[in-house]
Each structure stands twice: as structure tokens, then as C-alpha cells.
Coordinates of C-alpha atoms in Angstrom, one line a residue:
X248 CA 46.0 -1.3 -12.7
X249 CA 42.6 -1.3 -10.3
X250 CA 39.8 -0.6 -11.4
X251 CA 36.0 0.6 -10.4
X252 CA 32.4 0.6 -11.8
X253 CA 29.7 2.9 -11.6
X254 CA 26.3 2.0 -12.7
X255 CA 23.7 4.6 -13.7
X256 CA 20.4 3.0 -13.1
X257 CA 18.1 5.6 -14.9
X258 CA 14.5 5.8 -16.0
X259 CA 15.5 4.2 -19.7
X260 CA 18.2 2.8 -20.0
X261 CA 21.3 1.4 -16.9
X262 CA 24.3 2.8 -18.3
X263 CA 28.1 1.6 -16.4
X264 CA 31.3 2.7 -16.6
X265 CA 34.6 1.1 -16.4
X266 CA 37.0 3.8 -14.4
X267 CA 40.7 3.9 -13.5
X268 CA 42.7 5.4 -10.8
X269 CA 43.5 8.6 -12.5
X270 CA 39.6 9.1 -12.9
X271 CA 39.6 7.8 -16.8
X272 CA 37.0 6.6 -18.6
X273 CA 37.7 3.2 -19.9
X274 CA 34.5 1.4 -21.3
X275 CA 31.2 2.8 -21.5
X276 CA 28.4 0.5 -21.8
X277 CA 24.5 0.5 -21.6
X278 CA 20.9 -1.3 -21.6
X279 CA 17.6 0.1 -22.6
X280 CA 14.2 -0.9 -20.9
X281 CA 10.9 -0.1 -21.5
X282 CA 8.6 2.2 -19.0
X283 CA 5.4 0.9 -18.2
X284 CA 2.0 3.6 -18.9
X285 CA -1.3 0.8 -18.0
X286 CA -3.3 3.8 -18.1
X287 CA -2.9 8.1 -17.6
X288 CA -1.0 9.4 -14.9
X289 CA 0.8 5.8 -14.3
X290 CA 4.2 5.0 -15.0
X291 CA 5.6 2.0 -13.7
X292 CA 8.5 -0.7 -14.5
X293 CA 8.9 -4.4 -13.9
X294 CA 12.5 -4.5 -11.7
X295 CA 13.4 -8.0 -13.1
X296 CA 14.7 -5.3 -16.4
X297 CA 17.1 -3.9 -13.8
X298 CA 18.8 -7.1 -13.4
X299 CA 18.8 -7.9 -17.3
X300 CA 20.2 -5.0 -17.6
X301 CA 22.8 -5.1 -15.2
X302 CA 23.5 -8.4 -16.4
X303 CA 24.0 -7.3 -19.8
X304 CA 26.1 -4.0 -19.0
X305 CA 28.8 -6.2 -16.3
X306 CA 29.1 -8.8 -19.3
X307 CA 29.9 -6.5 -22.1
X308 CA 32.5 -4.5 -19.9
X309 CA 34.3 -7.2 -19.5
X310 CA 33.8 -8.9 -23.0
X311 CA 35.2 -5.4 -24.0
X312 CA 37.7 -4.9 -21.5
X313 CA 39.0 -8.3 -20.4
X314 CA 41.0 -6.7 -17.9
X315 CA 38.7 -5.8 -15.6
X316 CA 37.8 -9.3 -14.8
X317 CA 40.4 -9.8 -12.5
X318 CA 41.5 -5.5 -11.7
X319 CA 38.2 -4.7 -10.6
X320 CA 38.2 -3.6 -6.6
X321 CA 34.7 -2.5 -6.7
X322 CA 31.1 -1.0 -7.6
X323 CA 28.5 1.3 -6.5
X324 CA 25.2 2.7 -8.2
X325 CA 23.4 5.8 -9.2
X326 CA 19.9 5.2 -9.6
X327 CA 16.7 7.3 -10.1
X328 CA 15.2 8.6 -7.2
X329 CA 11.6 8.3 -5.4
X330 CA 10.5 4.7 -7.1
X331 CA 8.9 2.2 -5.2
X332 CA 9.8 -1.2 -5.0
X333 CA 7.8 -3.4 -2.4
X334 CA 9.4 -6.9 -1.8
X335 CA 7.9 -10.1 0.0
X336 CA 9.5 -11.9 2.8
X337 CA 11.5 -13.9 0.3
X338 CA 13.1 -10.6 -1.4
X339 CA 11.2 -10.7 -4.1
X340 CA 8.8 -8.0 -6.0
X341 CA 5.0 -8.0 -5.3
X342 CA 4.7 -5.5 -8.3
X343 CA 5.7 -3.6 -10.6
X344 CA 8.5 -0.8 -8.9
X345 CA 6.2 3.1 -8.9
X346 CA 8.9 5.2 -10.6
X347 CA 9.2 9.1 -9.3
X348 CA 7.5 10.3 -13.0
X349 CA 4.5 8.4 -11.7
X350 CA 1.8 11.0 -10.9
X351 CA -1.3 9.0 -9.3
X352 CA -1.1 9.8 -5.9
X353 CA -2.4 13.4 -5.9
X354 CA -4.8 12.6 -3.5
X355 CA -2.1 10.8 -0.6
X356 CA -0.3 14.1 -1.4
X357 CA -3.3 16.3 -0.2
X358 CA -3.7 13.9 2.4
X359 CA -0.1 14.3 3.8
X360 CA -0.1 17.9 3.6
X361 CA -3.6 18.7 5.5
X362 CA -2.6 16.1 7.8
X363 CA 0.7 16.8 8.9
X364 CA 2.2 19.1 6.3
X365 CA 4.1 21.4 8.6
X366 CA 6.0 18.7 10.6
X367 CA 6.9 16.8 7.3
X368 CA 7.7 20.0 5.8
X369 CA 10.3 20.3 9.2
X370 CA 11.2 16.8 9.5
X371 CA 11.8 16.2 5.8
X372 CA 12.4 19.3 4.6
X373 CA 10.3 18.6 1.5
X374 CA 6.8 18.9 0.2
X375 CA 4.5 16.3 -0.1
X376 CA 4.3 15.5 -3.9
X377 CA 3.3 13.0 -6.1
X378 CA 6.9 11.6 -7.2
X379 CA 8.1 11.2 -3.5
X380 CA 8.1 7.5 -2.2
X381 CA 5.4 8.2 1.1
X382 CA 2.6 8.4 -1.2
X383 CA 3.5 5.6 -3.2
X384 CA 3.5 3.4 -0.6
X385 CA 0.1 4.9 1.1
X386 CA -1.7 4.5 -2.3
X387 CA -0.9 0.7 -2.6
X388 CA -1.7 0.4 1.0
X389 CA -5.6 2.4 0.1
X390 CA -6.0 0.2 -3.3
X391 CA -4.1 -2.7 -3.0
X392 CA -4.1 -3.5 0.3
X393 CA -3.5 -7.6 -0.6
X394 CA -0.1 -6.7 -1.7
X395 CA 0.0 -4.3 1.4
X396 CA -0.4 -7.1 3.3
X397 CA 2.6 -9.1 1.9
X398 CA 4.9 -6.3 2.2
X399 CA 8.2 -6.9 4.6
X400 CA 10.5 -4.6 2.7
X401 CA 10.7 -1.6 0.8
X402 CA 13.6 -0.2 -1.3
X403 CA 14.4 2.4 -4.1
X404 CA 15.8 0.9 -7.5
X405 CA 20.1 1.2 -7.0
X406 CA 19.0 -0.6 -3.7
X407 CA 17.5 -3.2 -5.1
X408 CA 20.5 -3.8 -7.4
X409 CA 22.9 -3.9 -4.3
X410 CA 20.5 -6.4 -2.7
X411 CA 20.6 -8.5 -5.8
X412 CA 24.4 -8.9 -5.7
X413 CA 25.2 -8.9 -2.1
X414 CA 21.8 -10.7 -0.6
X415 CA 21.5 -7.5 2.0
X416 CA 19.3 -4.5 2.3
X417 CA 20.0 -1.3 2.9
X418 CA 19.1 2.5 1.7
X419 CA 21.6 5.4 1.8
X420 CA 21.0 8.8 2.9
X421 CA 20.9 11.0 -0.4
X422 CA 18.3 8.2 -1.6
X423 CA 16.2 7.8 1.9
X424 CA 16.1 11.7 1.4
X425 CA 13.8 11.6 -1.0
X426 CA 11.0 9.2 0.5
X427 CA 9.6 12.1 2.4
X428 CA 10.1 9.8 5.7
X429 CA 13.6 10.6 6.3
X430 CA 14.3 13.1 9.4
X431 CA 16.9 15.0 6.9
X432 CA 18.9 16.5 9.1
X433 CA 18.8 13.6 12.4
X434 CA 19.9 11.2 9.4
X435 CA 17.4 8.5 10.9
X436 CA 14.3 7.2 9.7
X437 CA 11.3 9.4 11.1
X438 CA 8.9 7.1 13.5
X439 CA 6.8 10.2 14.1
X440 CA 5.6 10.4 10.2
X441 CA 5.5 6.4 10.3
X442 CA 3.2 6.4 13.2
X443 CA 1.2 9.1 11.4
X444 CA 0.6 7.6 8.6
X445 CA 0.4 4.0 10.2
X446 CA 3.2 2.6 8.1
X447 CA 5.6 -0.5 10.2
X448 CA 8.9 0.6 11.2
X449 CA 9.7 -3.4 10.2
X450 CA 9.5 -2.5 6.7
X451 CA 11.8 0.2 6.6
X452 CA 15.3 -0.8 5.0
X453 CA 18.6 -0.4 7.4
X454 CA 20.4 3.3 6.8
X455 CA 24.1 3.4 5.7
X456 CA 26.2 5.7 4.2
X457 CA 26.9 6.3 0.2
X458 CA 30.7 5.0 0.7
X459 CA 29.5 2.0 2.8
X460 CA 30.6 -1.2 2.0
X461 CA 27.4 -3.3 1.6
X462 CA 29.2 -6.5 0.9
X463 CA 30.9 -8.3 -1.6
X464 CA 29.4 -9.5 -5.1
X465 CA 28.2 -13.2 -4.8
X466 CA 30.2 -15.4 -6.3
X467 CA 28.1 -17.0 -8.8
X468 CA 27.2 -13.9 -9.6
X469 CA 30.9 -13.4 -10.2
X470 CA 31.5 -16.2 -12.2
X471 CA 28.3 -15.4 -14.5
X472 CA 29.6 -11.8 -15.6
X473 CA 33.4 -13.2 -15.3
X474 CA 34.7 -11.5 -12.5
X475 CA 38.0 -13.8 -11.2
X476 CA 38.4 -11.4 -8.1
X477 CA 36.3 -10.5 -5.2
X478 CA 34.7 -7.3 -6.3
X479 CA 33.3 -4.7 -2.8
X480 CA 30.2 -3.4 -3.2
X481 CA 29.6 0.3 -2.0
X482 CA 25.7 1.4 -1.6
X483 CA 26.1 4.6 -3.9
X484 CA 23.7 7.6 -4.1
X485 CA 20.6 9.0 -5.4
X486 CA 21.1 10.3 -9.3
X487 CA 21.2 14.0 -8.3
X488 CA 23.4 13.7 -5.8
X489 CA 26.0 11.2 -8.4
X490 CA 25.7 13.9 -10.8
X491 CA 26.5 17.0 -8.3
X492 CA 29.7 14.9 -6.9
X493 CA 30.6 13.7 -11.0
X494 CA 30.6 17.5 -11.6
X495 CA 32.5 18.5 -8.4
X496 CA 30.1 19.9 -6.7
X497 CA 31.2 19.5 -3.2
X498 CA 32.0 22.3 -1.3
X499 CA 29.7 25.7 -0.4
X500 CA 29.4 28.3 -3.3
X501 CA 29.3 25.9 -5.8
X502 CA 26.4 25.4 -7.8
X503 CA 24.7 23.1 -11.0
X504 CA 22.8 24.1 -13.5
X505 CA 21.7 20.3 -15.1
X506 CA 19.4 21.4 -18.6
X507 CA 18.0 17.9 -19.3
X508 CA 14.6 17.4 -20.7
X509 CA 13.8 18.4 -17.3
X510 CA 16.1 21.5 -15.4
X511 CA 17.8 21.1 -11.8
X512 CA 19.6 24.2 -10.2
X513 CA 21.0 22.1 -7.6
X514 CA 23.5 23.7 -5.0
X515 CA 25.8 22.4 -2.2
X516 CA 24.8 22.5 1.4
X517 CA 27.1 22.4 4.4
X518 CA 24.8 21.2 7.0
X519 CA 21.4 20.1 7.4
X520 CA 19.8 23.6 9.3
X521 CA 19.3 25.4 6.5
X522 CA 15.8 26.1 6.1
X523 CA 13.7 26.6 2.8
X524 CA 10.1 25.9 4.3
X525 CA 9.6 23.3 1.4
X526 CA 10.1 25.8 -1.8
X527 CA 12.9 23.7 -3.1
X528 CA 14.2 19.8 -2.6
X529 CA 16.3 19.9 0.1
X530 CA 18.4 16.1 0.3
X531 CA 21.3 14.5 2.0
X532 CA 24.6 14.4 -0.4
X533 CA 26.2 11.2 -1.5
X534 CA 29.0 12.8 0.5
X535 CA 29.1 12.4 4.4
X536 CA 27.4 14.6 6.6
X537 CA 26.6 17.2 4.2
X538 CA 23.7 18.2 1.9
X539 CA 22.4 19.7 -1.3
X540 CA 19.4 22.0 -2.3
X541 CA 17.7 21.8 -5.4
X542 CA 15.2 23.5 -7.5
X543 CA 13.2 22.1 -10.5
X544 CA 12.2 23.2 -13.8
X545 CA 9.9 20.6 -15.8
X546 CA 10.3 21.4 -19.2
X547 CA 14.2 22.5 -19.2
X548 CA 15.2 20.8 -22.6
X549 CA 11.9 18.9 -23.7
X550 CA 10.8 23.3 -24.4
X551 CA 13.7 23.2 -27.0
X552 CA 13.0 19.9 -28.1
X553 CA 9.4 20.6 -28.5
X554 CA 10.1 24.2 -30.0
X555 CA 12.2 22.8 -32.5
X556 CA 9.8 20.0 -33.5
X557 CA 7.1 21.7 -33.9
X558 CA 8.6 25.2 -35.7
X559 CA 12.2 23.8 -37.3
X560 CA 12.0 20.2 -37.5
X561 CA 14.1 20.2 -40.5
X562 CA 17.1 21.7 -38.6
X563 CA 19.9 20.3 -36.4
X564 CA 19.8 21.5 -32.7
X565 CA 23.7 23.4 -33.9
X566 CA 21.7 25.2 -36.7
X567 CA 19.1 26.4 -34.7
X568 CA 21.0 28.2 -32.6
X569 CA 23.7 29.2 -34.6
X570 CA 22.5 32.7 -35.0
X571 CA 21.6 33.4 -31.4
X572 CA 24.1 35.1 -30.7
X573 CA 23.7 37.9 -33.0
X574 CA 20.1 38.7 -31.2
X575 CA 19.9 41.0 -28.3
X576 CA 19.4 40.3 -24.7
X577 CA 15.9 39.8 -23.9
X578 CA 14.9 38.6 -28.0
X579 CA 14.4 41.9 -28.9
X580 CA 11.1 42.3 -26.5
X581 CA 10.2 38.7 -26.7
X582 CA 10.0 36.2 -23.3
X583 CA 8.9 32.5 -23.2
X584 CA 8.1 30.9 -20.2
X585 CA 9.2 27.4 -20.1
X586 CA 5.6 26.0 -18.2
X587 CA 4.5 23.5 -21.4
X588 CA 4.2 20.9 -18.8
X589 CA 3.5 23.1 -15.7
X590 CA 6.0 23.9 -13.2
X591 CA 7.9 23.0 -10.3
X592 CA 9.8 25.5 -8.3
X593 CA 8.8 27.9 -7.6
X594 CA 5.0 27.8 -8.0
X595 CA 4.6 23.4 -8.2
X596 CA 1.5 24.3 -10.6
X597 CA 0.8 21.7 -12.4
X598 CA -2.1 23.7 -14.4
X599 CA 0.3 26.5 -15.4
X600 CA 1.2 26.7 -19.1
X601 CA 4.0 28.0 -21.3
X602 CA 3.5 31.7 -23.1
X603 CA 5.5 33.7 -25.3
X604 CA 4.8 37.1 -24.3
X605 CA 5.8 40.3 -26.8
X606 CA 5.6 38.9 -30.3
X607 CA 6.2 41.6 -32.7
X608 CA 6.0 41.2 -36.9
X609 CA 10.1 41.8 -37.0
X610 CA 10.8 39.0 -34.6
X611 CA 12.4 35.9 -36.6
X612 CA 13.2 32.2 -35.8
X613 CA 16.3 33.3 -34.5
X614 CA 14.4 35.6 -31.8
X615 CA 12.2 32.7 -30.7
X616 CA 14.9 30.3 -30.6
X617 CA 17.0 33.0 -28.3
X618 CA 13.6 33.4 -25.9
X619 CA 13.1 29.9 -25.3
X620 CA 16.9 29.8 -24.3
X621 CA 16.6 32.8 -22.5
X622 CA 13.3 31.5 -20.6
X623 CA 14.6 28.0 -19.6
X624 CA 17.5 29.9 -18.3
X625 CA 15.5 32.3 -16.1
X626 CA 13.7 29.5 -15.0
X627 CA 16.8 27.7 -13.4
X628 CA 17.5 31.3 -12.1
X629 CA 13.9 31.2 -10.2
X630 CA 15.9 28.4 -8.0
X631 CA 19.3 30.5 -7.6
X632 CA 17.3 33.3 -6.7
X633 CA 15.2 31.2 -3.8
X634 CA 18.3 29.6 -2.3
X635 CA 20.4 33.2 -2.1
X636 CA 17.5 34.9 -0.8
X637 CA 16.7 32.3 1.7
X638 CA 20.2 31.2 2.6
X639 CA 22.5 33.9 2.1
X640 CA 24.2 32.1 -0.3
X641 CA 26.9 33.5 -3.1
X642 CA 27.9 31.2 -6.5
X643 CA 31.4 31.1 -6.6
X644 CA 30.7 28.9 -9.5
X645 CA 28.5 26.7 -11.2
X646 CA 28.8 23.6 -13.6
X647 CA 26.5 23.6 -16.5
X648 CA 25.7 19.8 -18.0
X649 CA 23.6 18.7 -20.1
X650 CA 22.1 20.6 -23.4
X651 CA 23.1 24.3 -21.8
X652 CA 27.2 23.6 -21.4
X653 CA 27.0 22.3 -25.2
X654 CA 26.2 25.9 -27.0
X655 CA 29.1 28.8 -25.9
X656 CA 26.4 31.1 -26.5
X657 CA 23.9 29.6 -23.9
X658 CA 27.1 29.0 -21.5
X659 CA 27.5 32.7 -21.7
X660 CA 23.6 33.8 -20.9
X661 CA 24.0 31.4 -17.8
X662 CA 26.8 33.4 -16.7
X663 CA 25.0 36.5 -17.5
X664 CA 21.8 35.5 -16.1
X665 CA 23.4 33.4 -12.9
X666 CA 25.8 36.6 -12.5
X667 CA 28.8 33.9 -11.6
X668 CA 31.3 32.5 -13.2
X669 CA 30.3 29.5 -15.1
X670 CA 32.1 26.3 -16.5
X671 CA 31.6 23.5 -18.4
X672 CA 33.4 19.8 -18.2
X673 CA 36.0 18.5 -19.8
X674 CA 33.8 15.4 -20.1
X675 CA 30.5 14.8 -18.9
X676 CA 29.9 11.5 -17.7
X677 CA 26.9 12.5 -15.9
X678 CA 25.7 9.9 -12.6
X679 CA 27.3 6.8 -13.3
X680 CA 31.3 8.7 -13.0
X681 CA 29.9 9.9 -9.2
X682 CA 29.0 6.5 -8.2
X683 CA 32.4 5.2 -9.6
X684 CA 33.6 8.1 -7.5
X685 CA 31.4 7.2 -4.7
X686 CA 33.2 3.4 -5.2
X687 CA 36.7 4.7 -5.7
X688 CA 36.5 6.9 -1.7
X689 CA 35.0 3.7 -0.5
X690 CA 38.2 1.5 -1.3
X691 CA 40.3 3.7 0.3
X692 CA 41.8 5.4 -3.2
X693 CA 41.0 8.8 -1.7
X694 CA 40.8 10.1 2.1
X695 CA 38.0 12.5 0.8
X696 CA 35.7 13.1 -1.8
X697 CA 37.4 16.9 -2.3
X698 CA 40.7 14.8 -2.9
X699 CA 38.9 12.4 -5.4
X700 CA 36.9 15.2 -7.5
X701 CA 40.2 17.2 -8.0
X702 CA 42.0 14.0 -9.6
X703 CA 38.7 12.9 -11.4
X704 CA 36.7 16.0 -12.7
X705 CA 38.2 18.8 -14.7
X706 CA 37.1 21.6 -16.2
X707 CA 37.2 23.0 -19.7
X708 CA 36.0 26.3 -20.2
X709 CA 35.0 29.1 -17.8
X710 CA 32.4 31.7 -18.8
X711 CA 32.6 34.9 -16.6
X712 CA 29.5 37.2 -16.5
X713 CA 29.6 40.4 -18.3
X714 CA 28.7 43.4 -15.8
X715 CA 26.3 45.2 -19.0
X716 CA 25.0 42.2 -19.7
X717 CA 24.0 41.8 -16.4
X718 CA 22.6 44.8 -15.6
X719 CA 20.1 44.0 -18.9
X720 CA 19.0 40.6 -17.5
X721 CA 18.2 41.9 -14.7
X722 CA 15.9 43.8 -16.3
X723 CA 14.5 41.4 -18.6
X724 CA 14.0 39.1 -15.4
X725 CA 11.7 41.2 -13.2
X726 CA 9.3 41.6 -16.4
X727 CA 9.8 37.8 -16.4
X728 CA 9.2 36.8 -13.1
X729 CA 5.3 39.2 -13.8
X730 CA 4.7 36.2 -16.1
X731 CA 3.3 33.7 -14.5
X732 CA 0.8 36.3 -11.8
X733 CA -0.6 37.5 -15.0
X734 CA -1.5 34.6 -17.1
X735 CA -1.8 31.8 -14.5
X736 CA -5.7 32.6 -14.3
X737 CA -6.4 32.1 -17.8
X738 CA -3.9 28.9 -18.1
X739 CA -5.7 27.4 -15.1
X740 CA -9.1 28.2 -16.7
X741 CA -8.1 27.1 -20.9
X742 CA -6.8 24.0 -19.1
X743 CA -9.9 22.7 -17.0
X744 CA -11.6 23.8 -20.4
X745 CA -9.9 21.0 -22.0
X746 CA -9.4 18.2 -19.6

């Protein structure tokens, strides 16, 4: 039997999976780091906890699968996006990596935008804001320009794990995508916003494909972890894009509704023309030559997590909800907007706060618990409802992960609210299954990523929408989507009261 790994290099924890041909499962194993605050509005980590990590994670596989010492073809990485690591001639670090959740560069981001925000908006397809990598690497260059000086190289975090075990740089599409210095749909690196913004072209890491073989493992690398066999290693994608192609989400109509502590409503893109004018994230796919579009709510499953914290800590997540499904559509007259940390898309207002709107004396727990649900829900809708509108799109169907495909009651308001079919996994592996995947179509097991998702990902259950149901939510929504006009004055004003 052969074998591939996929390693999920996220913001906590770098979690790898030990996969078979038929798309199993073998070994999961992980390591968890710490994040880095030195003071408000930074959040950094040291790389070298990467490579401990890795280190760790490649040992135990193998310690728990001894196998896969000497079956193992090949590896590839999913790793969180945006996060800035700047490297000296010799390879190495001059600082701590800027991860994407790092929010110090508010003022580079006003600087882009009044400088040049149309063209990046056209070349990149993105906004200027504070998690992309362009403003990282302008701040260090404004207050740290001894380390500017230093810098030869610059890569994102998976990247720097592929340089570790092959000795060569590169940066893949779905990842470059997310710099804000990638020409998105020219798939090169854009020498108009470099000259802009006075950044060398030298620095600027080589750009390959996800599938790409970037080399082999070195061998004493090899020998430390105890592979016996030469094991190919393939660049792999950004973390959004490994989670889209884990879920299947490859071809046009399809869609993902991700309900983290953070929400994405991400959705497939056939080409690069499509234009949004910035109001969502608009990347390359891990898959060749095509895209993805992606909205963002902040506080997707942190507003549940917070709501049940603060009003029914004593409760499991199960018993909270386990009554929601005897309370009508729309709470019986109560919203929530999900803006406890601000917002994304559509309004990227980071002042905004969360309200619930309608409180009445017969409302219960259960009714809150229901609006909160419902809110985070119309929130991912806010992207659906951008990318049909602006693209003339139509869900076919869409794969809820995360804390939203675990509840049949919430899988059913997403069909209700979405108005498409919606499904669920048969197992959620989440990032680290897509770069597997991403590994697997690299060595040649599959022609095509299509041919690889339909032997890899299935499907469990499938949640159609109910055409009453529907018609209510719609309802509901418009009075939701009044929300944020009408109290984002007075948030905007309680919250400079307070800073």
C-alpha cells in the first residue's frame, strides 16, 4: 500500500494526516504552539515552532504507523494564509513570522488604498487590509528598516516548511493570492505594485503550482523522522483553498459554508474575470487554472461560544440547542447580528458591534439561542447574496463544516436560508485531507482533482430547502440586512466612547 501526508500548518496547532489510496484516514496526529501578543493589535510567532512541530507530527506518524516509513510516496502542506516570514541570505528568519490575525498595519492599509487602491483592487482583486502580506512587509520596511535591509526572501508559513525539507523556495498560487501583490488572474507576480510601493522584485519567492513537485525530502531529514524511501514533496495550497478541495468543492455551483470561530462562505470560480470590485476575497484555487471567491464573517462560532459562556455556561453546546427546533423561524421576532468583533464582508467595519434587536418578555434561552444561529447564518448569506448578485451565480450545492454541519437543525436553516441543497461530510478532515489530496494528484494517483475528490470525499447527509420556509427567511432577512444602517452610528460612537 502507498501512502501520502498532508500537513495542516494552522495558527495553533500543525496537525498531519497519514492517507491511503482509497482516500482513508490512517493516523491523525498534531502539535500545539503558542501565538505571540508583545503588545495590542500584534500577534506574531517564532517559525523555528513550525519545524518542532513538524518534527514532532512526522515522528509520531510513523512511531504509530510503522508502515509508512517505507510506503510513503509523498507530502504537501496546508498552511494559514497572509503571515510574513522574512528570511536572510542564508535562509534563515530575521524575526518573528506577522501572522494574518495580526492587525498593526492599519495605517500601510490606508496607504495602499489612497495610493493605488483602484489598480490593486484590479490587479489583485482584493482590498487592502491589515491581514494581507503587502502591508506586513511595508510596516517592517517604515519601523524596522535594519531587518529591511537584511531581507533577500520572503515566504508564507507552508512555504517555509517546504523550504525546510527540500532547501528550495517557492510560493504557490492560492497562497501568493493572498499577498495583495499577486496579478490574480495573469498568475505572475505584479512589478507594477512592486514598483509602487518600492519593494525588490529579488525578494519575491519563484511561483509554482499547488501539485508541483518542489523536490524530494532531504535525506537526513529522512533518516531523523524514519522515512527508508525517498518521499516527493508537492508545494500544497493556502488553508482555504485545502479546505474547499477536502470538501469537494471544485467545480461551478458549488459552494462552502465553513462556521469556525470565524465564518467563510467560500465559492468556486471558473476563471479569473470575474469581478467583485474588492467586496469579497477573490484567490487562486489549489486546483490549476481556476479560482475561488470568499466572503468573511468574524465572529461565526466565537458568537455562540461567547453566547453560551456568558448566558449558559453550565450547558453542553448539544443541550443548548436541543430545543431550537421547536422555535419559529425568525426567534419569534428576535434577530442577532453576529458583529461582536466587527465585521468583514460586507461592510469591513471594524467599529461595528453585535445587537439583538426585538427582545420581548416571552422570549426564552431557547429563542436567543435560535437568533444567534439564525444571525450567524444570515451573515454567511450576506456573502452568497454578493457573489449571486454580482456573478450570476446559482448553488447547486453547498458543504457545511465546521460547528453548522454538526446540529440537523442548523443544517436545515442553511438550506432554508441559502435556498440550496445543503450537505454535510461523511468525515471532516478539514485542510490537512486537501493537501494530502493536493499530494495524492501530484504523484500521478489521479489525472484530475474531480477524479481524486469523487474517490476521497463523500457525503453524508443532504438537507434540501423547504419552499415555506423559504419564503419566511426571506422575510426575516430584509429586516436583517436594516440592521447594521440603523445601529452602526451609535456602535461607532459607544465604541470610540470606550477606547
Amino acid at each position: 500500500m502507498s501512502y501520502v501526508i498532508g500537513i495542516d500548518l494552522g495558527t495553533s496547532s500543525l496537525k498531519g494526516l497519514l492517507v491511503d489510496k482509497e482516500g482513508k484516514v490512517l493516523i491523525t496526529k498534531s502539535s500545539e504552539y503558542e501565538l505571540l501578543t508583545p503588545q495590542p493589535k500584534y500577534s506574531e510567532q517564532n517559525p523555528n515552532v513550525w519545524i518542532e512541530a513538524l518534527d514532532i507530527v512526522l515522528k509520531e506518524i510513523i512511531a504509530a504507523f510503522p508502515e509508512a516509513a517505507s510506503e510513503t510516496e509523498g507530502i504537501s502542506f496546508s498552511g494559514q494564509m497572509h503571515s510574513l516570514v522574512l528570511l536572510d541570505g542564508n535562509g534563515k528568519p530575521l524575526r518573528n513570522a506577522i501572522l494574518w490575525n495580526d492587525v498593526r498595519t492599519s495605517k500601510q492599509c490606508l496607504e495602499i488604498m489612497d495610493k493605488a487602491g483602484q489598480e490593486v483592487i484590479q490587479i489583485t482583486k482584493n482590498k487592502a487590509l491589515e491581514g494581507f502580506t503587502l502591508p506586513k512587509l511595508l510596516w517592517v520596511k517604515e519601523n524596522e528598516p535594519t531587518i529591511w535591509e537584511e531581507a533577500k526572501h520572503f515566504l508564507l508559513p507552508k512555504d517555509y516548511l517546504g523550504f525546510y525539507l527540500t532547501g528550495n523556495k517557492q510560493m504557490e498560487y492560492s497562497d501568493a493570492a493572498g499577498t495583495l501583490l499577486l496579478n490574480v488572474e495573469e498568475k505572475v507576480w505584479s512589478e507594477s505594485i512592486a514598483e509602487l510601493f518600492d519593494l525588490p522584485l529579488s525578494i519575491f519567492p519563484k511561483l509554482v503550482e499547488s501539485s508541483d513537485k518542489i523536490g524530494v525530502m532531504n535525506k537526513q531529514l529522512a533518516d531523523k523522522y524514519g522515512f527508508t524511501n525517498e518521499i516527493a514533496v508537492f508545494s500544497g495550497g493556502a488553508d482555504n483553498a485545502c479546505a474547499a478541495v477536502g470538501a469537494g468543492i471544485v467545480q461551478e455551483g458549488m459552494g462552502l459554508a465553513s462556521i469556525g470561530t470565524s465564518g467563510v462562505f467560500l465559492s468556486y470560480e471558473q476563471d479569473g474575470q470575474q469581478d467583485y470590485e474588492g467586496k469579497v476575497h477573490y484567490f487562486n484555487h489549489a486546483i490549476k487554472d481556476s479560482f475561488y471567491s470568499m466572503g468573511v464573517t468574524l465572529s461565526a462560532g466565537y458568537s455562540l461560544n461567547w453566547f453560551k459562556n456568558t448566558f449558559a455556561a453550565d450547558k453542553r453546546y448539544d443541550e443548548l440547542l436541543s430545543n431550537m427546533g421547536n422555535v419559529p423561524i425568525g426567534s419569534d421576532g428576535l434577530l442577532f447580528t453576529p458583529y461582536i468583533m466587527g465585521e468583514r464582508t460586507p461592510y469591513t467595519d471594524s467599529q461595528i458591534r453585535g445587537s439583538f434587536i426585538g427582545m420581548d418578555a416571552r422570549h426564552t434561552l431557547d429563542n436567543f439561542a435560535r437568533a444567534v444561529v439564525e444571525g450567524i447564518t444570515f451573515s454567511l448569506n450576506d456573502s452568497k447574496i454578493l457573489m449571486e448578485e454580482n456573478a450570476n451565480k446559482q448553488f447547486t450545492r453547498i458543504v457545511s463544516v465546521g460547528g453548522g454541519a454538526k446540529n440537523s437543525n442548523w443544517l436545515q436553516i442553511q438550506a432554508d436560508i441559502f435556498n440550496a441543497p445543503v450537505v454535510n461530510l461523511t468525515v471532516e478532515q478539514g485542510p490537512g485531507l486537501g493537501a494530502a489530496m493536493i499530494a495524492a494528484v501530484g504523484l500521478g494517483w489521479f489525472p484530475t482533482m474531480n477524479e481524486c475528490v469523487e474517490k476521497f470525499v463523500h457525503y453524508k447527509e443532504e438537507f434540501q430547502p423547504i419552499p415555506e420556509n423559504v419564503k419566511k427567511y426571506e422575510k426575516v432577512y430584509e429586516i436583517y440586512k436594516g440592521v447594521y444602517e440603523a445601529t452602526k452610528e451609535t456602535a461607532h460612537k459607544l465604541h470610540a466612547l470606550n477606547e
